[in-house]
Structure formats: C-alpha cells, structure tokens
PDB file of C-alpha atoms and ligand atoms in Angstrom:
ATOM      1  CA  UNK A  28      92.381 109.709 113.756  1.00 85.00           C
ATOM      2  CA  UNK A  29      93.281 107.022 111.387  1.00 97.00           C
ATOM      3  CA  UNK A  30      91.737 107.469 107.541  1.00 98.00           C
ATOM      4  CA  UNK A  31      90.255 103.436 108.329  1.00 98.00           C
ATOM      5  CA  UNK A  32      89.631 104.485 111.771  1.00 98.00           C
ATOM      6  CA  UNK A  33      86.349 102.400 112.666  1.00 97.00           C
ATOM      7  CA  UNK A  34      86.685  99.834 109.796  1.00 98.00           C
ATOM      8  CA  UNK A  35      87.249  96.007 109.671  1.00 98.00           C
ATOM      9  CA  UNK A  36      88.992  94.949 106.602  1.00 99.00           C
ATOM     10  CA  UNK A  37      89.728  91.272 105.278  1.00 99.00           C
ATOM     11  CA  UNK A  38      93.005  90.715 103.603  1.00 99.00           C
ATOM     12  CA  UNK A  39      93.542  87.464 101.153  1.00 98.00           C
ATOM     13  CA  UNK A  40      97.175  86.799 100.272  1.00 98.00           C
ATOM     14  CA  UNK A  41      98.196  88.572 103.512  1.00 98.00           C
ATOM     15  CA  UNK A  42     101.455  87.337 104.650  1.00 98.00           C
ATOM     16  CA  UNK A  43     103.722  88.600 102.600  1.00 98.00           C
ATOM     17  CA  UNK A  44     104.677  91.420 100.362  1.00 98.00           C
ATOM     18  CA  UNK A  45     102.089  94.032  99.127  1.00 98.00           C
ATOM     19  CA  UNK A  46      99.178  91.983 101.560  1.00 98.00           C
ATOM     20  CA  UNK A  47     102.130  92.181 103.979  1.00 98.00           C
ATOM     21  CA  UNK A  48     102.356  95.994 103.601  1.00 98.00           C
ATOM     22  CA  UNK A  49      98.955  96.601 103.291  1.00 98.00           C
ATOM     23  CA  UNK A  50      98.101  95.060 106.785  1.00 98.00           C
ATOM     24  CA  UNK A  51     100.900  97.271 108.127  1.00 98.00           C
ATOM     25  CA  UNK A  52      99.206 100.357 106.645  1.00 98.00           C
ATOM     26  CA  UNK A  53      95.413  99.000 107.328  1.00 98.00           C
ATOM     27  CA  UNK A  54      97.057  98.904 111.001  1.00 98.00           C
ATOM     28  CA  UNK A  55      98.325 102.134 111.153  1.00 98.00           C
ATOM     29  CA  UNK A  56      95.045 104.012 109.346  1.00 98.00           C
ATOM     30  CA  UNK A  57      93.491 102.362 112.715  1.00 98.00           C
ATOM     31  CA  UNK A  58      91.447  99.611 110.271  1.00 98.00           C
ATOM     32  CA  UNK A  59      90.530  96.505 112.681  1.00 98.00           C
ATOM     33  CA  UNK A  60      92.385  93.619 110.038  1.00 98.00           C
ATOM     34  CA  UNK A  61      91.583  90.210 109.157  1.00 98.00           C
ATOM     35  CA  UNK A  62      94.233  88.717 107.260  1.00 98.00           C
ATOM     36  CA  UNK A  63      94.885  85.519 105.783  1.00 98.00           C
ATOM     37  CA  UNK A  64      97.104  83.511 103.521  1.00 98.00           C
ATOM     38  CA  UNK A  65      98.329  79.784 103.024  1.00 98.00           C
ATOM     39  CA  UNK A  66     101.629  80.722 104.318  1.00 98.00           C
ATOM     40  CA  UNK A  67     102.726  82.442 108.445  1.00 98.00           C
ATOM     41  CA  UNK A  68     103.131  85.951 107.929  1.00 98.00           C
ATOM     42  CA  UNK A  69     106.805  87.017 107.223  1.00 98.00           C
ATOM     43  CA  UNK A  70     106.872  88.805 109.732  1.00 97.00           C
ATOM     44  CA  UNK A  71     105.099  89.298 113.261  1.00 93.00           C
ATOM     45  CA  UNK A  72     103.276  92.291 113.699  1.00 96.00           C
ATOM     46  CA  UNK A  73     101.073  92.960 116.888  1.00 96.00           C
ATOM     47  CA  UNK A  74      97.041  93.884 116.896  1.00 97.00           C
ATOM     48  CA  UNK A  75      95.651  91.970 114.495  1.00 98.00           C
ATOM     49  CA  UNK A  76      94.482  88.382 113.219  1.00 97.00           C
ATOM     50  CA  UNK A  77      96.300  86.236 110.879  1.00 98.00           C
ATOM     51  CA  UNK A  78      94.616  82.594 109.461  1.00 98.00           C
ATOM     52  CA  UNK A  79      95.168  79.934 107.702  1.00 98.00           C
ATOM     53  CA  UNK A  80      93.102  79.856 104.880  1.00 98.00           C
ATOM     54  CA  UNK A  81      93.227  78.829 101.419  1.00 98.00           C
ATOM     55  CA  UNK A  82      91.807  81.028  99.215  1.00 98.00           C
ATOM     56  CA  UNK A  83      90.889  78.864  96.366  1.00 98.00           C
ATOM     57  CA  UNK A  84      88.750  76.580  98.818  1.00 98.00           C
ATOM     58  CA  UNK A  85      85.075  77.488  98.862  1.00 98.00           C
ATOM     59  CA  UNK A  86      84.120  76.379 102.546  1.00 98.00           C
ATOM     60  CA  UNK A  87      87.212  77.549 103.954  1.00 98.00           C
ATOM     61  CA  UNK A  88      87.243  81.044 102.437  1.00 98.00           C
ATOM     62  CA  UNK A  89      83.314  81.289 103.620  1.00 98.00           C
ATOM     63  CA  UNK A  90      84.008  79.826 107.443  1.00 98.00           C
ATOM     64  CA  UNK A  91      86.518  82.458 107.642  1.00 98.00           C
ATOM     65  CA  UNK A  92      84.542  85.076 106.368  1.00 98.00           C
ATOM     66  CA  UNK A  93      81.829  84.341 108.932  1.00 98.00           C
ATOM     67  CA  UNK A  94      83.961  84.157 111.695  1.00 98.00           C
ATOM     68  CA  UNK A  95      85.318  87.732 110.991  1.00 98.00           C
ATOM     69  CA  UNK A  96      81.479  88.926 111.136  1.00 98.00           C
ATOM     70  CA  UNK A  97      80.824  86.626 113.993  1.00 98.00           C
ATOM     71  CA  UNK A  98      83.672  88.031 115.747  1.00 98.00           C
ATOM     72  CA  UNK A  99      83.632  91.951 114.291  1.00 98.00           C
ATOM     73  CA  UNK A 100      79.826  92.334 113.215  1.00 98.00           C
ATOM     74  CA  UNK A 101      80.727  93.231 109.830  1.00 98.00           C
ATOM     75  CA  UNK A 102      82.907  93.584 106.707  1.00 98.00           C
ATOM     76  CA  UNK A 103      83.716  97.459 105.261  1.00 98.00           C
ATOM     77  CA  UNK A 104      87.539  96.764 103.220  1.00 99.00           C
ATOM     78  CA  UNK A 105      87.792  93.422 101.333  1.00 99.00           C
ATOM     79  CA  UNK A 106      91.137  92.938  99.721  1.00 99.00           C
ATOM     80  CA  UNK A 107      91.558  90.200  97.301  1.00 99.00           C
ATOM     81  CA  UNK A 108      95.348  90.038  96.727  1.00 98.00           C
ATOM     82  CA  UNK A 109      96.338  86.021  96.333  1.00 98.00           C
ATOM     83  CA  UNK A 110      97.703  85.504  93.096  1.00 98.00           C
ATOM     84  CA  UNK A 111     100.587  83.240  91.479  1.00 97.00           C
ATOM     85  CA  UNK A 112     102.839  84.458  88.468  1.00 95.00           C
ATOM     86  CA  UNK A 113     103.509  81.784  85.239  1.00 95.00           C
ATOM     87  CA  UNK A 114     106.134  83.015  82.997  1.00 92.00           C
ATOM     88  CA  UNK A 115     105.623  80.890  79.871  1.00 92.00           C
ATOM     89  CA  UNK A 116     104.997  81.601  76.651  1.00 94.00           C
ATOM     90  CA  UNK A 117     101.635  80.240  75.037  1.00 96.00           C
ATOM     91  CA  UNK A 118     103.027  77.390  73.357  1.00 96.00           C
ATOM     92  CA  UNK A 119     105.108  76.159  76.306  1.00 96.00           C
ATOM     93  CA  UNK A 120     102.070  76.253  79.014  1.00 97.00           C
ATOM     94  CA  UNK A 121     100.105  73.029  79.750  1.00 98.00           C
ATOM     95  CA  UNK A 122      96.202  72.815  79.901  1.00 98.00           C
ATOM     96  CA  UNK A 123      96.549  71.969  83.591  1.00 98.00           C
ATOM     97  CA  UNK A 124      99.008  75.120  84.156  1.00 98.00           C
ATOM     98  CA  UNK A 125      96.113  77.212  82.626  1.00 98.00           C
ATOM     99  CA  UNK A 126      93.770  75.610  84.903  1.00 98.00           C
ATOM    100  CA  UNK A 127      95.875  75.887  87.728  1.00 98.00           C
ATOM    101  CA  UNK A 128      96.393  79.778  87.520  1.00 98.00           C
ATOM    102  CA  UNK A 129      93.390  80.473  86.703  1.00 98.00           C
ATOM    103  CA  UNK A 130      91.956  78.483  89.637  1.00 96.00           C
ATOM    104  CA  UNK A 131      93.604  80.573  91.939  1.00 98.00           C
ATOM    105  CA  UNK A 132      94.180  83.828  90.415  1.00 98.00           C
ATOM    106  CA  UNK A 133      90.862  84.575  89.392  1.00 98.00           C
ATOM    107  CA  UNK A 134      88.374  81.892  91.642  1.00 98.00           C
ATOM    108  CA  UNK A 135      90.284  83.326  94.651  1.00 98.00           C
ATOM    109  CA  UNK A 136      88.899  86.971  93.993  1.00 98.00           C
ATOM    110  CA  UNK A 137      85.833  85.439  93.202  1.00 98.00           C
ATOM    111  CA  UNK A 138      85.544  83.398  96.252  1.00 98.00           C
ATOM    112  CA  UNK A 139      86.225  85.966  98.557  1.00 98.00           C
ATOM    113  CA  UNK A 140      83.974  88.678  96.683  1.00 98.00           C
ATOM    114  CA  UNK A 141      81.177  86.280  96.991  1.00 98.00           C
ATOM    115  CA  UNK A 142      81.820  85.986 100.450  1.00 98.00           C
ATOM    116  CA  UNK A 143      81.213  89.409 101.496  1.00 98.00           C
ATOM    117  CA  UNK A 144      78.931  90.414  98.717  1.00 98.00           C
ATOM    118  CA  UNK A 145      75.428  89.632 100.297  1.00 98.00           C
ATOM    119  CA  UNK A 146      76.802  91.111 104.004  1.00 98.00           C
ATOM    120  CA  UNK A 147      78.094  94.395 102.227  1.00 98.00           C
ATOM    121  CA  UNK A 148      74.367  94.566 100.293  1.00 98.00           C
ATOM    122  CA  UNK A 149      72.395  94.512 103.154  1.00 98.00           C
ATOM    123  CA  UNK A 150      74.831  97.422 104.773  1.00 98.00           C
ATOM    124  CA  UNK A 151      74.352  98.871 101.762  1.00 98.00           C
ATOM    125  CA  UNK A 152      78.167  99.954 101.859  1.00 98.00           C
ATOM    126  CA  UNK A 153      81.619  97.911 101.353  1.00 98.00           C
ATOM    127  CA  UNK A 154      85.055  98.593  99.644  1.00 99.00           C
ATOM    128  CA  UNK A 155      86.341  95.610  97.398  1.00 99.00           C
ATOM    129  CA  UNK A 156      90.068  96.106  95.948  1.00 99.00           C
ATOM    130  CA  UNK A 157      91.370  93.498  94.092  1.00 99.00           C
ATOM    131  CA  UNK A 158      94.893  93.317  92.762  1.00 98.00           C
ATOM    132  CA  UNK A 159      95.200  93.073  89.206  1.00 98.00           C
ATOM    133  CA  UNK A 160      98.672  93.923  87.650  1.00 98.00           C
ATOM    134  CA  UNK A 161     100.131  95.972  84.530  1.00 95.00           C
ATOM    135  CA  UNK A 162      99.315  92.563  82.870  1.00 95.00           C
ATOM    136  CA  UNK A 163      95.665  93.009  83.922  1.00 98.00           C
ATOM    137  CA  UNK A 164      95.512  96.667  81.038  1.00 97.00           C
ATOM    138  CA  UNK A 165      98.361  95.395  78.225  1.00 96.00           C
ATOM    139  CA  UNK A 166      99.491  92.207  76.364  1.00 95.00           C
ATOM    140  CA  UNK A 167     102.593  91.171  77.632  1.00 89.00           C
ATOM    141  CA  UNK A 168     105.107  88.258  75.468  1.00 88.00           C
ATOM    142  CA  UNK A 169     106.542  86.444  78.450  1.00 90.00           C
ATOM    143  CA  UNK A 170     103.447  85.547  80.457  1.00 94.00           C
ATOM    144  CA  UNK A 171     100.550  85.241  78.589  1.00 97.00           C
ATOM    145  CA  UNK A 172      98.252  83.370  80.453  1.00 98.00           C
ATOM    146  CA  UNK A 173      99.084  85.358  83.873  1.00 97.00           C
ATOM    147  CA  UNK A 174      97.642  88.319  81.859  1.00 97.00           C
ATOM    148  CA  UNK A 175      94.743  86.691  81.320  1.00 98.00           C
ATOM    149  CA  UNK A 176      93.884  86.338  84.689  1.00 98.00           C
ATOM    150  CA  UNK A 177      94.819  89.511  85.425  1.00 98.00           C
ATOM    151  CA  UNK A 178      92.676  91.032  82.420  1.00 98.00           C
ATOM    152  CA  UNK A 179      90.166  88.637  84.323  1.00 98.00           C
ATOM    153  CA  UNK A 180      89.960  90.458  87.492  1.00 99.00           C
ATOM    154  CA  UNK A 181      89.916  94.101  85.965  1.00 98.00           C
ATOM    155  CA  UNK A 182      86.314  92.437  84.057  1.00 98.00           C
ATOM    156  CA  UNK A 183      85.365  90.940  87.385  1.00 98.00           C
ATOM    157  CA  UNK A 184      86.170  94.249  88.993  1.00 99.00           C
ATOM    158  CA  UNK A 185      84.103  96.762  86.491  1.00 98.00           C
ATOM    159  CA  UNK A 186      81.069  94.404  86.160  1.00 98.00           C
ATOM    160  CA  UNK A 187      81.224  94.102  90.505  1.00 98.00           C
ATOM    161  CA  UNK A 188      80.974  98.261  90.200  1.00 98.00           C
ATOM    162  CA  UNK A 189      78.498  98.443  87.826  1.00 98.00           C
ATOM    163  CA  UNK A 190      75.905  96.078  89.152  1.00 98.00           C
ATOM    164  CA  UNK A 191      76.613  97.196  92.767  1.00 98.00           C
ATOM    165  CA  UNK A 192      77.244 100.982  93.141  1.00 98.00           C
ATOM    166  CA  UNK A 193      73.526 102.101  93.807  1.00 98.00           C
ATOM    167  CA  UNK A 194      74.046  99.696  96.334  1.00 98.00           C
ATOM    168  CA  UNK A 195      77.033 101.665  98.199  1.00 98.00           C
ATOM    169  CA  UNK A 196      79.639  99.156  96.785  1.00 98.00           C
ATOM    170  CA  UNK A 197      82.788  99.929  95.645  1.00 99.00           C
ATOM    171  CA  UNK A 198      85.109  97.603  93.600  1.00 99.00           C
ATOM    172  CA  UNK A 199      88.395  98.822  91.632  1.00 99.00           C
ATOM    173  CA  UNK A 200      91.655  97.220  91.165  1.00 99.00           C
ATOM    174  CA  UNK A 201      95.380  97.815  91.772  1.00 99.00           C
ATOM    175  CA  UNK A 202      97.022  97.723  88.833  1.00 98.00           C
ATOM    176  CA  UNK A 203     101.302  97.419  90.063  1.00 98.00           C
ATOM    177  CA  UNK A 204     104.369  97.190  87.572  1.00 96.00           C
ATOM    178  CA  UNK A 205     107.107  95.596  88.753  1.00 94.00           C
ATOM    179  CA  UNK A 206     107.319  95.568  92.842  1.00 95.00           C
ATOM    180  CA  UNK A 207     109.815  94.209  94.652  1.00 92.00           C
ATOM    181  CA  UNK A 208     108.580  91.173  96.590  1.00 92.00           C
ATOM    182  CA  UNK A 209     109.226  87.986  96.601  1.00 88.00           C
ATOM    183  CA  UNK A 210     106.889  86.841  93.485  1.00 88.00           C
ATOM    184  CA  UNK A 211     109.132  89.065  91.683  1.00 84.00           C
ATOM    185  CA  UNK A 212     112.270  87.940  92.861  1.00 82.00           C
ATOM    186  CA  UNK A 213     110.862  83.960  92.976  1.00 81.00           C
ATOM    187  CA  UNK A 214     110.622  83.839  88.846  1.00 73.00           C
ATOM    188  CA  UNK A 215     114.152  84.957  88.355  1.00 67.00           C
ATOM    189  CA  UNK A 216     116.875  81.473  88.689  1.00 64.00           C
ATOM    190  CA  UNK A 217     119.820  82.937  90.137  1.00 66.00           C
ATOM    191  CA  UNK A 218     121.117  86.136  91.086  1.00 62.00           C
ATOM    192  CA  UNK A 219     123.359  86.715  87.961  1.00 69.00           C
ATOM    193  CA  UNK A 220     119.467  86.471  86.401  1.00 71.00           C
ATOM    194  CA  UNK A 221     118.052  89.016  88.902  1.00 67.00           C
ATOM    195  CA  UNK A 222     120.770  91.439  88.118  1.00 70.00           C
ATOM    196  CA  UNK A 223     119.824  90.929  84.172  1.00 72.00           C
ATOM    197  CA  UNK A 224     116.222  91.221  84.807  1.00 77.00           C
ATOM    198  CA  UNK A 225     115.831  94.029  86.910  1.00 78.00           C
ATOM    199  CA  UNK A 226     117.872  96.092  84.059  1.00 79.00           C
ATOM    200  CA  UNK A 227     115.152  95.219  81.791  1.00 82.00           C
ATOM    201  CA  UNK A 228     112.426  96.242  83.657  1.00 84.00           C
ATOM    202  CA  UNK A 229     114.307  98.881  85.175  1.00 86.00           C
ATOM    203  CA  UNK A 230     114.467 100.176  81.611  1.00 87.00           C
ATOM    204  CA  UNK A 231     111.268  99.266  80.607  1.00 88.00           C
ATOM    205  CA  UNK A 232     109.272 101.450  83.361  1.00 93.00           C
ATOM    206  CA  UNK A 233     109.232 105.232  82.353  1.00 94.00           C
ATOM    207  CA  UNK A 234     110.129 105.828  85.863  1.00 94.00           C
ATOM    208  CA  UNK A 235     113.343 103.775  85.773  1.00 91.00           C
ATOM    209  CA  UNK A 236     112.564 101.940  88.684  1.00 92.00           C
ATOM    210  CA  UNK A 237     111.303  99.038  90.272  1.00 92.00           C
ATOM    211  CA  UNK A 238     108.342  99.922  92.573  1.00 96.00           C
ATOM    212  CA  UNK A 239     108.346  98.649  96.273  1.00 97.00           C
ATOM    213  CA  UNK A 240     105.141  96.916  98.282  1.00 98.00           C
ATOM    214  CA  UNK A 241     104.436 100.228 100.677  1.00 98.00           C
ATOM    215  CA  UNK A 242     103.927 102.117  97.850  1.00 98.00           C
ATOM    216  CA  UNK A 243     101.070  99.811  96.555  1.00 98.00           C
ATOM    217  CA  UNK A 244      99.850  99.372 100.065  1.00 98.00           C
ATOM    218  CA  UNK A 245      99.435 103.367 100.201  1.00 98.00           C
ATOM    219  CA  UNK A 246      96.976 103.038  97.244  1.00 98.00           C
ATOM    220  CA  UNK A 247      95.286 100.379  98.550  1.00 99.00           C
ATOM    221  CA  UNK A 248      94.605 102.061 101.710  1.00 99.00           C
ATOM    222  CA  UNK A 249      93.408 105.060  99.875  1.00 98.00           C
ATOM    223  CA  UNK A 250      90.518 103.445  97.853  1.00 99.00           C
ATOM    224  CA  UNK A 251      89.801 101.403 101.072  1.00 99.00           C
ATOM    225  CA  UNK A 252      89.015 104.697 102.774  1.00 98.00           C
ATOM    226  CA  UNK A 253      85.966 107.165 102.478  1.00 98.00           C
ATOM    227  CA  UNK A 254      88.360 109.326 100.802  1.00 98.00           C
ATOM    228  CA  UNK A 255      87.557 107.602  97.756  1.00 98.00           C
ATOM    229  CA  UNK A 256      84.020 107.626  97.913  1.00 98.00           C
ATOM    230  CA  UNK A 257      83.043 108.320  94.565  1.00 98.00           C
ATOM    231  CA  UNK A 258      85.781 106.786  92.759  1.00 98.00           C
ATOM    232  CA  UNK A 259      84.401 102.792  91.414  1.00 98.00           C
ATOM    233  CA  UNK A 260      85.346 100.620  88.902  1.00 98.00           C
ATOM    234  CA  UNK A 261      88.926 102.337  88.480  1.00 98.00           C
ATOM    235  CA  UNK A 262      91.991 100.512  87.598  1.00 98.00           C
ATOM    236  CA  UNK A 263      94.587 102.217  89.198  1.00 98.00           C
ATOM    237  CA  UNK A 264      97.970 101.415  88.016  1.00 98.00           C
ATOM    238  CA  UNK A 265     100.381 101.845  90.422  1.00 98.00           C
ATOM    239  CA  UNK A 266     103.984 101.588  88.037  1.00 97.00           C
ATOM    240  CA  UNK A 267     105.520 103.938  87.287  1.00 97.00           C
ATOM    241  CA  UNK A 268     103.747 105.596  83.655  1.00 97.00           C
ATOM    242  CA  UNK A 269     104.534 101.439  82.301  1.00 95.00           C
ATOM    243  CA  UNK A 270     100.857 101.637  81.258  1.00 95.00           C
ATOM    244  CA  UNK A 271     100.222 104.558  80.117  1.00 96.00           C
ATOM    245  CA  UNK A 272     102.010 104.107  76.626  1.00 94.00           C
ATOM    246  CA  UNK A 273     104.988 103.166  74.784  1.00 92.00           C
ATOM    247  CA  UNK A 274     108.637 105.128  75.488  1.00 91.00           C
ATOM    248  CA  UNK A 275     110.885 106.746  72.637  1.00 89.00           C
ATOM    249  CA  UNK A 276     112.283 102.878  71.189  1.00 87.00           C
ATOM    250  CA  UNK A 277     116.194 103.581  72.582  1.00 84.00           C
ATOM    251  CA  UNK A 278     114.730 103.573  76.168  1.00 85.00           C
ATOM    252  CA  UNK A 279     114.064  99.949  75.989  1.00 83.00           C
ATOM    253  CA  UNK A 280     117.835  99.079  75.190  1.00 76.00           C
ATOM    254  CA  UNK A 281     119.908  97.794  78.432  1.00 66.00           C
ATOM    255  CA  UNK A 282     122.707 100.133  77.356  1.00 65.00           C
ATOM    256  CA  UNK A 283     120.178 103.175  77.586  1.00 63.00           C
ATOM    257  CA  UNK A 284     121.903 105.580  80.401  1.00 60.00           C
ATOM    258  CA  UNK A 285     118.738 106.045  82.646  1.00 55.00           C
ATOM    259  CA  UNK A 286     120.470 107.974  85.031  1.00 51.00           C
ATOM    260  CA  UNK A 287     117.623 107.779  88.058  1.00 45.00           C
ATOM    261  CA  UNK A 288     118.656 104.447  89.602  1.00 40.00           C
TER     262      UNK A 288
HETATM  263  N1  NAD B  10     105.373  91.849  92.564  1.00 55.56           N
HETATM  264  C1  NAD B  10     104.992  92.300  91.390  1.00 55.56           C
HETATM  265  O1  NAD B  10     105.815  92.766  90.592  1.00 55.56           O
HETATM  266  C2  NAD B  10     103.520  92.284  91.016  1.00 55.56           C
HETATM  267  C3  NAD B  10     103.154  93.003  89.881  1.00 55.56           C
HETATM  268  C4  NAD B  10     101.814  93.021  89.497  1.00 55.56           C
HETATM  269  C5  NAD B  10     100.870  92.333  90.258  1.00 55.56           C
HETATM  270  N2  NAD B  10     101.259  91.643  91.363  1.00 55.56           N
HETATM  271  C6  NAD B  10     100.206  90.951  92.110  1.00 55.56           C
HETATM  272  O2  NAD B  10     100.229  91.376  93.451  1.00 55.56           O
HETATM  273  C7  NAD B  10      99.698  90.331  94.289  1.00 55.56           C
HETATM  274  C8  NAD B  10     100.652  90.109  95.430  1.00 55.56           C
HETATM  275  O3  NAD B  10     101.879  89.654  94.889  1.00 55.56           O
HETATM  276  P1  NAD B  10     103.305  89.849  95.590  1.00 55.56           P
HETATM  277  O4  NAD B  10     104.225  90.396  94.586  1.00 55.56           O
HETATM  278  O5  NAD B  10     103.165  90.512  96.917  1.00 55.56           O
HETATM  279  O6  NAD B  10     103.708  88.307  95.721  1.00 55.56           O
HETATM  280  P2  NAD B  10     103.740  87.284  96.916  1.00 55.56           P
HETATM  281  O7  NAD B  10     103.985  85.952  96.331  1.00 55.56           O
HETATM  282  O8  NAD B  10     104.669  87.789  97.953  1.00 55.56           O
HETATM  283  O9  NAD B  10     102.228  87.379  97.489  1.00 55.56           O
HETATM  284  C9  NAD B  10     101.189  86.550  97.080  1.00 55.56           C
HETATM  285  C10 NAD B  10     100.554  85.969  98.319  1.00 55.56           C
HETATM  286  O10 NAD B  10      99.475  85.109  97.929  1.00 55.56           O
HETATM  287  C11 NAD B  10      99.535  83.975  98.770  1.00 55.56           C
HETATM  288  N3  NAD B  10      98.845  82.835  98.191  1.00 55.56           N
HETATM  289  C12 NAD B  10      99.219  82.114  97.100  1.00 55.56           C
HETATM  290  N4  NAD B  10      98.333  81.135  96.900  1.00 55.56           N
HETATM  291  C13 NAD B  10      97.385  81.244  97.866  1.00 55.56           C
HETATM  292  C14 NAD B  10      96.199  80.523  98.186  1.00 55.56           C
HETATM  293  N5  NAD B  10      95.799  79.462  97.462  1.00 55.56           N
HETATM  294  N6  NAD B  10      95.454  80.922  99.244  1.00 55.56           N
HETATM  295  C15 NAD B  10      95.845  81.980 100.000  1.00 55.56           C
HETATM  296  N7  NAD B  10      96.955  82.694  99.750  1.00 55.56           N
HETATM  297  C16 NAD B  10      97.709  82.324  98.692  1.00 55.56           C
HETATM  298  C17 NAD B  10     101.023  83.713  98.930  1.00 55.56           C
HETATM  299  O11 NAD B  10     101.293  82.847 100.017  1.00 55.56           O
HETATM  300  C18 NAD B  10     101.553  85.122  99.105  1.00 55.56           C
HETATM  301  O12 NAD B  10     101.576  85.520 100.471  1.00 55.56           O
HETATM  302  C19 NAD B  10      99.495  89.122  93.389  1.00 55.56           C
HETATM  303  O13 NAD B  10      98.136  89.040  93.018  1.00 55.56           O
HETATM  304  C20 NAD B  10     100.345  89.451  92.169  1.00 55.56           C
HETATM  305  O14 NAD B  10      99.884  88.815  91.006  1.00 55.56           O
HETATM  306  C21 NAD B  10     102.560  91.609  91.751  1.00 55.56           C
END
C-alpha cells in the first residue's frame, strides 16, 4: 500500500518541475491529487485533476479549494509550491518588482494555507508543506529580495506549526539548492551562460552537484505522509550540505577539481 494511500492532497504550482514531480510521486504513494497551476501541465499524466487556477487570486484559489472538498470530502496534504525567482541586486530592483514577488511568492502560500486552514481544524489533522528555498535559511548577493520571500515562508511556516500543532496540524518547509527545472534554467540568457553558471553552483554546493525535482518530490512526499508525524515546523533543506555552512575558501573557485560531476 502506498505511504499516501487514502489521502487527498492539493498541489499549487503543479505543472511543472518539483510540483510536476511531486504529483508523480503523490500518484504513485496512492495520494488522490488536486493540482493546479497558471500554466497546462508539462506533461500528461493519467488519474488525477489538473486546474487552472491562479494562485495569487483570492476567490479563485478558495472556489478551487471547495470544489476539491465538494468533490473529495476533505483536504489531508496541502502543498504550496508557486513561486517566481528575481535575480537583482537591491539597488537594481523596482518598488513594483518587490511588490510583485512578494505578491505571489509569499500571498500565494498564504492564500492557499488559509484555504484549508479552518477544514484541516475541524478534522483536527492536515499536512501543509510549503516550498521555501536555500534562500529561505541564508543571505544570498544576487537575489535579495527572492530571499526575502523565501525567509517569509520559513516565518509563515514556524508560526502555522506553532499555533496549530495541538490541533493535529503540521506545517514545515522544503528548503532546495539548486534543482534543475526550468526556473533554474529560465534566469540564465543563453547556453554559453548556463554552462558558466552551473560551474558556479556546481562548485558552490558541498555535494558538487546540481539537485534534480524527484529528489525534492521524495521529501515532500515524506513529510506529507504519517511517517512524519511528529516532525512540525522543520525546514528541511534538500541541497546538498549548501546550508549547512561555509566550504574550505578554494572550493568556491571554478578551477577547483571537484571530481564528482
Ligand atoms: N529550481 C530551483 O533551483 C529552486 C531552488 C529553491 C527553491 N525553488 C522553489 O521551488 C518552487 C518550484 O520551482 P521550480 O524550480 O519547480 O520552478 P518552476 O518555474 O518550474 O515552477 C513554479 C511553478 O509555479 C507556477 N506559477 C507561477 N506563478 C503562478 C501563479 N500566479 N499561480 C499559480 N501557479 C503559478 C509556474 O507556472 C510553475 O509551474 C518555487 O517556489 C521555487 O521558488 C526552486
């Protein structure tokens, strides 16, 4: 029997990369899955529902919210996964660019909690995952204001724990490094750049690699499932020892041999 065998689970930011792979693995842990996304899915996958919603809008992110528990009876797995990247420095990003992530990084999580909040309180039981980033636990140089929002939703994630546990609610956040999907690859100009870029945060992870969607998805799924139980509040970082502290300083240089490519 699946590990999500029994469970419905609503997916924001669905259609592609890690939402994409976590539907897949929601699907095959047996989890009946709600997805949804401004965008198709990238690619068709059978048994499940995919809608049209966009997660910054209020009465759309509620209407689809109560059709999934006018349609499934309830809500146990909410994944709040939308987000946008902005790689500007401080002084180069616009009032309105601020707004504009924020508005959708952070309200979208919000939205989507609030949602399912009161259903999950009155079952007195509900997982919430949100995806923060490695952004979301350190200061990084070239996107400062993405980091904010993600430093946002690790907040919005511990205070969600705290006031909700005794109430059988879970909330914790995935923290990834640098996964290949297309967010990644869309903030990069040209391929030359890709090539460039990937070096650097090739040789910027401990683990001298990029990390790929499943293996965010598989994370996801685990705090999704009872498995987890206990476990509240957590950010999880999923990349590769980036977090968890600073490397010897010769690591950092693009000449370093890393040798595990
Ligand atoms: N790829 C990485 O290296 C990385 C690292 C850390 C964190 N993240 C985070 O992981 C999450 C998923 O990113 P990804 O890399 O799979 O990128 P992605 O761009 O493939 O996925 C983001 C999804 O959000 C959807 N979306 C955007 N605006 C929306 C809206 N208003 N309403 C509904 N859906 C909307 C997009 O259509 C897309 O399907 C994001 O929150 C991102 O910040 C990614």
């Amino acid at each position: 029997m699946g590990r999500l065998a029994g469970k419905v689970a609503v997916v924001f930011g669905g259609a592609r990369g890690i939402g994409l792979a976590t539907v897949k693995e929601f699907l095959a842990e047996g989890a009946t899955v709600f997805a949804s996304d401004i965008r198709e899915p990238a690619e068709q996958l059978d048994g499940y529902r995919h809608s049209i919603v966009d997660a910054t809008d209020e009465d759309a992110v509620a209407a689809f919210v109560d059709g999934v528990l006018a349609e499934a009876g309830r809500v146990d797995v909410l994944f709040n996964n939308v987000g946008i990247h902005l790689g500007k420095p401080l002084a180069d990003t616009t009032p309105a660019e601020f707004d504009n992530i924020f508005a959708l990084n952070v309200r979208a999580a919000f939205l989507g909690t609030r949602a399912v909040l009161p259903h999950m309180i009155e079952r007195k039981a509900g997982s919430i995952i949100t995806t923060s980033s490695n952004g979301g636990v350190m200061g990084r140089p070239g996107d400062p204001v993405y980091n904010a929002t993600k430093h946002a939703l690790v907040g919005l994630t511990k205070s969600i724990a705290v006031a909700h546990a005794h109430q059988g609610i879970r909330a914790n956040t995935v923290n990834p490094g640098a996964i290949d999907t297309d967010m990644l690859r869309s903030t990069l100009n040209s391929p030359e750049e890709f090539e460039t870029k990937q070096h650097q945060l090739v040789a910027s992870t401990p683990a001298a690699r990029v990390g790929e969607a499943w293996e965010v998805a598989k994370a996801v799924v685990f705090l999704a499932s009872d498995e987890s139980r206990f476990i509240n509040g957590v950010v999880l970082p999923i990349d590769g020892a980036k977090a968890a502290g600073a490397m010897p300083g010769n690591r950092y240089s693009l000449d370093f041999e890393l040798g595990v490519r």
